[in-house]
PDB file of C-alpha atoms in Angstrom:
ATOM      1  CA  GLN A   1       5.936 -31.663 -40.616  1.00 60.00           C
ATOM      2  CA  MET A   2       2.196 -31.414 -40.194  1.00 66.00           C
ATOM      3  CA  MET A   3       0.398 -28.387 -41.445  1.00 67.00           C
ATOM      4  CA  ASP A   4      -3.280 -27.621 -41.375  1.00 76.00           C
ATOM      5  CA  LYS A   5      -6.063 -25.685 -39.473  1.00 80.00           C
ATOM      6  CA  GLU A   6      -6.008 -28.147 -36.530  1.00 84.00           C
ATOM      7  CA  VAL A   7      -2.386 -27.100 -35.951  1.00 89.00           C
ATOM      8  CA  GLU A   8      -3.346 -23.505 -35.932  1.00 89.00           C
ATOM      9  CA  TYR A   9      -6.044 -24.140 -33.255  1.00 87.00           C
ATOM     10  CA  LEU A  10      -3.550 -26.036 -31.331  1.00 91.00           C
ATOM     11  CA  GLN A  11      -0.922 -23.263 -31.450  1.00 92.00           C
ATOM     12  CA  LYS A  12      -3.529 -20.648 -30.391  1.00 92.00           C
ATOM     13  CA  ALA A  13      -4.697 -22.762 -27.442  1.00 92.00           C
ATOM     14  CA  LEU A  14      -1.055 -23.348 -26.227  1.00 94.00           C
ATOM     15  CA  VAL A  15      -0.310 -19.764 -26.523  1.00 93.00           C
ATOM     16  CA  SER A  16      -3.469 -18.814 -24.684  1.00 93.00           C
ATOM     17  CA  LEU A  17      -2.214 -21.045 -21.873  1.00 95.00           C
ATOM     18  CA  ASN A  18       1.221 -19.367 -21.832  1.00 95.00           C
ATOM     19  CA  TYR A  19       3.029 -22.094 -23.741  1.00 95.00           C
ATOM     20  CA  LEU A  20       5.156 -19.856 -25.953  1.00 89.00           C
ATOM     21  CA  ILE A  21       5.693 -20.505 -29.579  1.00 92.00           C
ATOM     22  CA  PRO A  22       8.300 -17.820 -30.429  1.00 89.00           C
ATOM     23  CA  HIS A  23       7.542 -17.387 -34.020  1.00 85.00           C
ATOM     24  CA  ALA A  24       3.860 -17.304 -33.469  1.00 78.00           C
ATOM     25  CA  VAL A  25       0.874 -19.131 -35.046  1.00 83.00           C
ATOM     26  CA  THR A  26       2.276 -20.625 -38.215  1.00 86.00           C
ATOM     27  CA  ASN A  27      -0.141 -23.560 -39.013  1.00 87.00           C
ATOM     28  CA  VAL A  28       3.047 -25.689 -39.150  1.00 89.00           C
ATOM     29  CA  TYR A  29       3.777 -28.358 -36.392  1.00 91.00           C
ATOM     30  CA  GLY A  30       7.399 -27.574 -36.246  1.00 91.00           C
ATOM     31  CA  THR A  31      10.033 -27.632 -33.451  1.00 92.00           C
ATOM     32  CA  GLU A  32       8.558 -24.757 -31.567  1.00 93.00           C
ATOM     33  CA  THR A  33       5.080 -26.168 -31.503  1.00 93.00           C
ATOM     34  CA  ARG A  34       6.419 -29.625 -30.627  1.00 94.00           C
ATOM     35  CA  SER A  35       8.399 -28.097 -27.646  1.00 95.00           C
ATOM     36  CA  ALA A  36       5.248 -26.370 -26.351  1.00 95.00           C
ATOM     37  CA  VAL A  37       3.325 -29.600 -26.703  1.00 95.00           C
ATOM     38  CA  MET A  38       6.007 -31.345 -24.766  1.00 96.00           C
ATOM     39  CA  ALA A  39       6.031 -28.770 -21.991  1.00 97.00           C
ATOM     40  CA  PHE A  40       2.205 -28.910 -21.741  1.00 96.00           C
ATOM     41  CA  GLN A  41       2.265 -32.703 -21.558  1.00 96.00           C
ATOM     42  CA  ARG A  42       5.045 -32.811 -18.920  1.00 96.00           C
ATOM     43  CA  ASP A  43       3.030 -30.213 -16.825  1.00 97.00           C
ATOM     44  CA  ASN A  44      -0.036 -32.410 -17.160  1.00 95.00           C
ATOM     45  CA  GLY A  45       1.624 -35.809 -16.411  1.00 94.00           C
ATOM     46  CA  ILE A  46       1.403 -37.117 -19.946  1.00 93.00           C
ATOM     47  CA  ALA A  47       4.620 -39.029 -20.940  1.00 90.00           C
ATOM     48  CA  ASP A  48       5.426 -38.101 -24.420  1.00 89.00           C
ATOM     49  CA  ASP A  49       8.145 -36.126 -26.397  1.00 89.00           C
ATOM     50  CA  GLY A  50       5.699 -33.681 -27.998  1.00 89.00           C
ATOM     51  CA  SER A  51       5.515 -35.717 -31.190  1.00 87.00           C
ATOM     52  CA  HIS A  52       1.913 -36.891 -30.520  1.00 82.00           C
ATOM     53  CA  PHE A  53      -1.322 -34.887 -29.917  1.00 85.00           C
ATOM     54  CA  GLY A  54      -3.666 -37.735 -29.036  1.00 86.00           C
ATOM     55  CA  PRO A  55      -6.648 -38.086 -26.808  1.00 87.00           C
ATOM     56  CA  ARG A  56      -5.096 -37.749 -23.488  1.00 89.00           C
ATOM     57  CA  THR A  57      -3.371 -34.507 -24.398  1.00 91.00           C
ATOM     58  CA  ARG A  58      -6.551 -33.130 -26.087  1.00 88.00           C
ATOM     59  CA  LEU A  59      -8.513 -33.928 -22.915  1.00 89.00           C
ATOM     60  CA  ALA A  60      -5.957 -32.078 -20.854  1.00 93.00           C
ATOM     61  CA  LEU A  61      -6.063 -29.158 -23.232  1.00 92.00           C
ATOM     62  CA  ASN A  62      -9.900 -29.151 -23.422  1.00 90.00           C
ATOM     63  CA  THR A  63     -10.068 -29.127 -19.651  1.00 91.00           C
ATOM     64  CA  LYS A  64      -7.622 -26.265 -19.357  1.00 92.00           C
ATOM     65  CA  LEU A  65      -9.369 -24.194 -21.895  1.00 91.00           C
ATOM     66  CA  ASN A  66     -12.864 -25.034 -20.530  1.00 88.00           C
ATOM     67  CA  PRO A  67     -12.458 -25.510 -16.822  1.00 86.00           C
ATOM     68  CA  THR A  68     -16.152 -25.089 -16.028  1.00 88.00           C
ATOM     69  CA  ALA A  69     -17.336 -27.598 -18.706  1.00 83.00           C
ATOM     70  CA  PHE A  70     -17.759 -31.205 -17.607  1.00 81.00           C
ATOM     71  CA  LEU A  71     -14.675 -33.170 -19.058  1.00 75.00           C
ATOM     72  CA  GLY A  72     -13.637 -30.030 -20.926  1.00 76.00           C
ATOM     73  CA  GLY A  73     -16.740 -30.201 -22.808  1.00 78.00           C
ATOM     74  CA  ASP A  74     -15.868 -33.236 -24.923  1.00 74.00           C
ATOM     75  CA  PHE A  75     -17.044 -36.701 -23.842  1.00 74.00           C
ATOM     76  CA  TRP A  76     -15.708 -38.540 -26.812  1.00 71.00           C
ATOM     77  CA  THR A  77     -12.185 -37.151 -26.191  1.00 73.00           C
ATOM     78  CA  TYR A  78     -12.614 -38.195 -22.640  1.00 71.00           C
ATOM     79  CA  LEU A  79     -13.542 -41.643 -23.633  1.00 73.00           C
ATOM     80  CA  ALA A  80     -10.812 -42.089 -26.209  1.00 72.00           C
ATOM     81  CA  ALA A  81      -8.213 -40.965 -23.501  1.00 72.00           C
ATOM     82  CA  PHE A  82      -8.736 -44.281 -21.725  1.00 69.00           C
ATOM     83  CA  PHE A  83      -7.441 -46.102 -24.638  1.00 70.00           C
ATOM     84  CA  SER A  84      -4.547 -43.932 -25.612  1.00 65.00           C
ATOM     85  CA  GLY A  85      -1.075 -43.340 -24.153  1.00 63.00           C
ATOM     86  CA  VAL A  86      -0.875 -39.734 -25.301  1.00 65.00           C
TER      87      VAL A  86
END
């Protein structure tokens, strides 16, 4: 299991987009967070089982969170998404 501040930001972002994490924001990348990531990836055409949170997933999340910002506001994530499967 992964546990850090980045996981907390990820969890808050997913919850804000209505991807539920039943036991709330825990800072731990456990089964509930993985399920939410997998649902987000499926809804955004990213083929993964929720075990990765790479550039393509970050780009999709940034774009959903910042729809008026060019590329979700992060050019480097956009660039990295070309070289990543998830």
